[in-house]
Amino acid sequence: MPGERKIEAWLTDMDGVLVHEEKAIPGANEFIGALRDKGTPFLLLTNNSIYTPRDLRARLANSGIEVDETSIWTSALATARFLSDQVANGSAFAVGEAGLTTALYEAGYTMTDRDPEYVVLGETRTYSFEAITKAIRLIKGGARFICTNPDTTGPSAEGPLPATGAVAALITAATGREPYFVGKPNPMMFRSALNRIGAHSETTAMVGDRMDTDIIAGMEAGLTTFLVLTGSTARGDVGKFPFRPSYVVDSVADLTGRV
């Protein structure tokens, strides 16, 4: 067991940690309420690039969890921050929905399909063959290839849907160009989140339900990591990975007393 480190800020995943199938996980609202009441800096992280923070705030409110939209950090926002740091006020051809395009606009980017500096691929409920074809041609023409996250599938009521990582593989097969993925498990998403709330890795914790994204990225970013068992990873699965979380707890309800 690692030595105790003082925790002064928290990052937490959403699906599988705070909500499951649009319903709040027991204890989630109390955990967020404790953070808010004590003025502890925190951000909710998601690889989902479809929705804006305002959309996600409303979805969480419908689940019974009240957070301000400024407390939500998406892979689209992290991607926009990354691009702005790389090329200020640049241009991009974006394949995605409002979560991505809004983030890029607010970062000063111009959306264009005429010689853009970047092709940015995010999630969308309906990938357009026309848009994918345009992306392939622009990348072959010299545009740099960026993806919001590497998730290969996303959930739906009917079953899995192809997501960013799967479509990125198609584009890579057609162009020979590998993308740069900004979202989890890239620890860059965590570092941008830390910068957003003015926190330091040594005194920040990450709460997640997936060993292969939340925990490994938190570990690589130097955070204390808490694996909750209310989502993708079961207790018996932890030993299958060559790395371990700092702590394993049953649910986020067990963390309220640590805030």
CSV table of N, CA, C and O in Angstrom, one decimal, residues 105-152:
chain,number,residue,atom,x,y,z
A,105,TYR,N,-14.0,26.3,-31.9
A,105,TYR,CA,-14.4,27.7,-32.1
A,105,TYR,C,-13.9,28.6,-30.9
A,105,TYR,O,-13.4,29.7,-31.1
A,106,GLU,N,-14.3,28.1,-29.7
A,106,GLU,CA,-13.9,28.9,-28.5
A,106,GLU,C,-12.4,29.0,-28.3
A,106,GLU,O,-12.0,30.0,-27.6
A,107,ALA,N,-11.7,28.1,-28.9
A,107,ALA,CA,-10.2,28.2,-28.8
A,107,ALA,C,-9.6,29.0,-29.9
A,107,ALA,O,-8.4,29.2,-30.0
A,108,GLY,N,-10.5,29.6,-30.7
A,108,GLY,CA,-10.0,30.5,-31.8
A,108,GLY,C,-9.7,29.9,-33.1
A,108,GLY,O,-9.1,30.5,-34.0
A,109,TYR,N,-10.2,28.6,-33.3
A,109,TYR,CA,-10.0,27.9,-34.5
A,109,TYR,C,-11.0,28.2,-35.6
A,109,TYR,O,-12.2,28.4,-35.2
A,110,THR,N,-10.6,28.2,-36.8
A,110,THR,CA,-11.5,28.4,-38.0
A,110,THR,C,-11.8,27.0,-38.5
A,110,THR,O,-10.9,26.2,-38.8
A,111,MET,N,-13.1,26.7,-38.8
A,111,MET,CA,-13.5,25.4,-39.4
A,111,MET,C,-13.5,25.6,-40.9
A,111,MET,O,-14.1,26.5,-41.4
A,112,THR,N,-12.7,24.7,-41.6
A,112,THR,CA,-12.6,24.8,-43.0
A,112,THR,C,-12.3,23.5,-43.6
A,112,THR,O,-11.7,22.6,-43.0
A,113,ASP,N,-12.7,23.2,-44.9
A,113,ASP,CA,-12.3,22.0,-45.6
A,113,ASP,C,-11.3,22.4,-46.7
A,113,ASP,O,-11.1,21.6,-47.6
A,114,ARG,N,-10.8,23.6,-46.7
A,114,ARG,CA,-9.8,24.1,-47.7
A,114,ARG,C,-8.5,24.2,-47.0
A,114,ARG,O,-8.2,25.2,-46.3
A,115,ASP,N,-7.6,23.2,-47.3
A,115,ASP,CA,-6.2,23.3,-46.8
A,115,ASP,C,-6.1,23.6,-45.3
A,115,ASP,O,-5.4,24.5,-44.9
A,116,PRO,N,-6.8,22.8,-44.4
A,116,PRO,CA,-6.7,23.1,-43.0
A,116,PRO,C,-5.4,22.6,-42.5
A,116,PRO,O,-4.7,21.7,-43.0
A,117,GLU,N,-4.9,23.2,-41.3
A,117,GLU,CA,-3.7,22.7,-40.7
A,117,GLU,C,-3.9,21.3,-40.0
A,117,GLU,O,-3.0,20.5,-39.9
A,118,TYR,N,-5.2,21.1,-39.6
A,118,TYR,CA,-5.4,19.8,-38.9
A,118,TYR,C,-6.7,19.2,-39.4
A,118,TYR,O,-7.7,19.9,-39.7
A,119,VAL,N,-6.8,17.9,-39.3
A,119,VAL,CA,-8.1,17.2,-39.4
A,119,VAL,C,-8.3,16.7,-38.0
A,119,VAL,O,-7.4,16.0,-37.4
A,120,VAL,N,-9.4,17.0,-37.4
A,120,VAL,CA,-9.7,16.6,-36.0
A,120,VAL,C,-10.9,15.7,-36.0
A,120,VAL,O,-12.0,16.1,-36.4
A,121,LEU,N,-10.7,14.5,-35.5
A,121,LEU,CA,-11.8,13.4,-35.5
A,121,LEU,C,-12.3,13.3,-34.1
A,121,LEU,O,-11.5,13.0,-33.2
A,122,GLY,N,-13.6,13.4,-33.9
A,122,GLY,CA,-14.2,13.1,-32.6
A,122,GLY,C,-15.3,12.1,-32.8
A,122,GLY,O,-15.5,11.5,-33.8
A,123,GLU,N,-16.2,12.0,-31.8
A,123,GLU,CA,-17.3,11.1,-31.8
A,123,GLU,C,-18.5,11.8,-32.5
A,123,GLU,O,-18.7,13.0,-32.4
A,124,THR,N,-19.3,11.0,-33.2
A,124,THR,CA,-20.6,11.5,-33.6
A,124,THR,C,-21.5,10.3,-33.7
A,124,THR,O,-21.1,9.1,-33.9
A,125,ARG,N,-22.8,10.5,-33.6
A,125,ARG,CA,-23.8,9.4,-33.6
A,125,ARG,C,-23.9,8.8,-35.0
A,125,ARG,O,-24.2,7.6,-35.2
A,126,THR,N,-23.6,9.6,-36.0
A,126,THR,CA,-23.7,9.1,-37.4
A,126,THR,C,-22.5,9.6,-38.2
A,126,THR,O,-22.5,10.8,-38.7
A,127,TYR,N,-21.5,8.8,-38.3
A,127,TYR,CA,-20.3,9.2,-39.1
A,127,TYR,C,-20.7,9.2,-40.6
A,127,TYR,O,-21.3,8.3,-41.2
A,128,SER,N,-20.4,10.4,-41.2
A,128,SER,CA,-20.7,10.6,-42.6
A,128,SER,C,-19.6,10.0,-43.5
A,128,SER,O,-18.4,10.4,-43.3
A,129,PHE,N,-19.9,9.2,-44.5
A,129,PHE,CA,-18.9,8.6,-45.4
A,129,PHE,C,-18.3,9.8,-46.2
A,129,PHE,O,-17.1,9.8,-46.4
A,130,GLU,N,-19.1,10.8,-46.5
A,130,GLU,CA,-18.5,12.0,-47.2
A,130,GLU,C,-17.5,12.7,-46.4
A,130,GLU,O,-16.4,13.1,-46.9
A,131,ALA,N,-17.8,12.9,-45.1
A,131,ALA,CA,-16.8,13.6,-44.2
A,131,ALA,C,-15.6,12.7,-44.0
A,131,ALA,O,-14.5,13.3,-44.0
A,132,ILE,N,-15.7,11.4,-43.9
A,132,ILE,CA,-14.5,10.6,-43.7
A,132,ILE,C,-13.7,10.6,-45.0
A,132,ILE,O,-12.4,10.7,-44.9
A,133,THR,N,-14.3,10.6,-46.1
A,133,THR,CA,-13.6,10.7,-47.4
A,133,THR,C,-12.8,12.0,-47.5
A,133,THR,O,-11.7,12.1,-47.9
A,134,LYS,N,-13.5,13.1,-47.1
A,134,LYS,CA,-12.8,14.4,-47.1
A,134,LYS,C,-11.6,14.4,-46.1
A,134,LYS,O,-10.6,14.9,-46.5
A,135,ALA,N,-11.8,13.8,-45.0
A,135,ALA,CA,-10.7,13.8,-44.0
A,135,ALA,C,-9.5,13.0,-44.6
A,135,ALA,O,-8.4,13.4,-44.4
A,136,ILE,N,-9.8,11.9,-45.2
A,136,ILE,CA,-8.7,11.1,-45.8
A,136,ILE,C,-8.0,11.9,-46.9
A,136,ILE,O,-6.7,11.9,-46.9
A,137,ARG,N,-8.7,12.6,-47.7
A,137,ARG,CA,-8.0,13.4,-48.8
A,137,ARG,C,-7.2,14.6,-48.2
A,137,ARG,O,-6.1,14.9,-48.7
A,138,LEU,N,-7.7,15.2,-47.1
A,138,LEU,CA,-7.0,16.3,-46.5
A,138,LEU,C,-5.8,15.8,-45.8
A,138,LEU,O,-4.7,16.5,-45.9
A,139,ILE,N,-5.8,14.7,-45.2
A,139,ILE,CA,-4.6,14.1,-44.5
A,139,ILE,C,-3.6,13.7,-45.5
A,139,ILE,O,-2.4,14.0,-45.4
A,140,LYS,N,-4.0,13.1,-46.6
A,140,LYS,CA,-3.1,12.8,-47.7
A,140,LYS,C,-2.5,14.0,-48.3
A,140,LYS,O,-1.4,14.0,-48.8
A,141,GLY,N,-3.2,15.1,-48.2
A,141,GLY,CA,-2.7,16.4,-48.7
A,141,GLY,C,-1.8,17.2,-47.8
A,141,GLY,O,-1.3,18.2,-48.2
A,142,GLY,N,-1.7,16.6,-46.6
A,142,GLY,CA,-0.7,17.3,-45.7
A,142,GLY,C,-1.2,17.7,-44.3
A,142,GLY,O,-0.5,18.2,-43.5
A,143,ALA,N,-2.6,17.7,-44.1
A,143,ALA,CA,-3.1,18.1,-42.8
A,143,ALA,C,-2.7,17.1,-41.7
A,143,ALA,O,-2.6,15.9,-42.0
A,144,ARG,N,-2.4,17.6,-40.6
A,144,ARG,CA,-2.0,16.7,-39.4
A,144,ARG,C,-3.3,16.1,-38.8
A,144,ARG,O,-4.3,16.8,-38.7
A,145,PHE,N,-3.2,14.9,-38.3
A,145,PHE,CA,-4.3,14.1,-37.9
A,145,PHE,C,-4.4,14.0,-36.4
A,145,PHE,O,-3.5,13.5,-35.8
A,146,ILE,N,-5.4,14.5,-35.8
A,146,ILE,CA,-5.7,14.5,-34.4
A,146,ILE,C,-7.0,13.9,-34.1
A,146,ILE,O,-8.0,14.1,-34.8
A,147,CYS,N,-7.0,13.1,-33.0
A,147,CYS,CA,-8.3,12.5,-32.5
A,147,CYS,C,-8.5,12.9,-31.1
A,147,CYS,O,-7.6,13.0,-30.3
A,148,THR,N,-9.8,13.0,-30.7
A,148,THR,CA,-10.1,13.4,-29.4
A,148,THR,C,-9.9,12.3,-28.4
A,148,THR,O,-9.5,12.6,-27.2
A,149,ASN,N,-10.0,11.0,-28.8
A,149,ASN,CA,-9.8,9.9,-27.9
A,149,ASN,C,-9.7,8.6,-28.7
A,149,ASN,O,-10.1,8.6,-29.9
A,150,PRO,N,-9.2,7.6,-28.1
A,150,PRO,CA,-9.0,6.3,-28.8
A,150,PRO,C,-10.1,5.3,-28.7
A,150,PRO,O,-9.9,4.1,-29.1
A,151,ASP,N,-11.2,5.6,-28.0
A,151,ASP,CA,-12.2,4.6,-27.7
A,151,ASP,C,-12.8,4.1,-29.0
A,151,ASP,O,-13.2,4.8,-29.9
A,152,THR,N,-12.8,2.8,-29.2
A,152,THR,CA,-13.2,2.2,-30.4
A,152,THR,C,-14.7,2.0,-30.5
A,152,THR,O,-15.3,1.9,-31.6
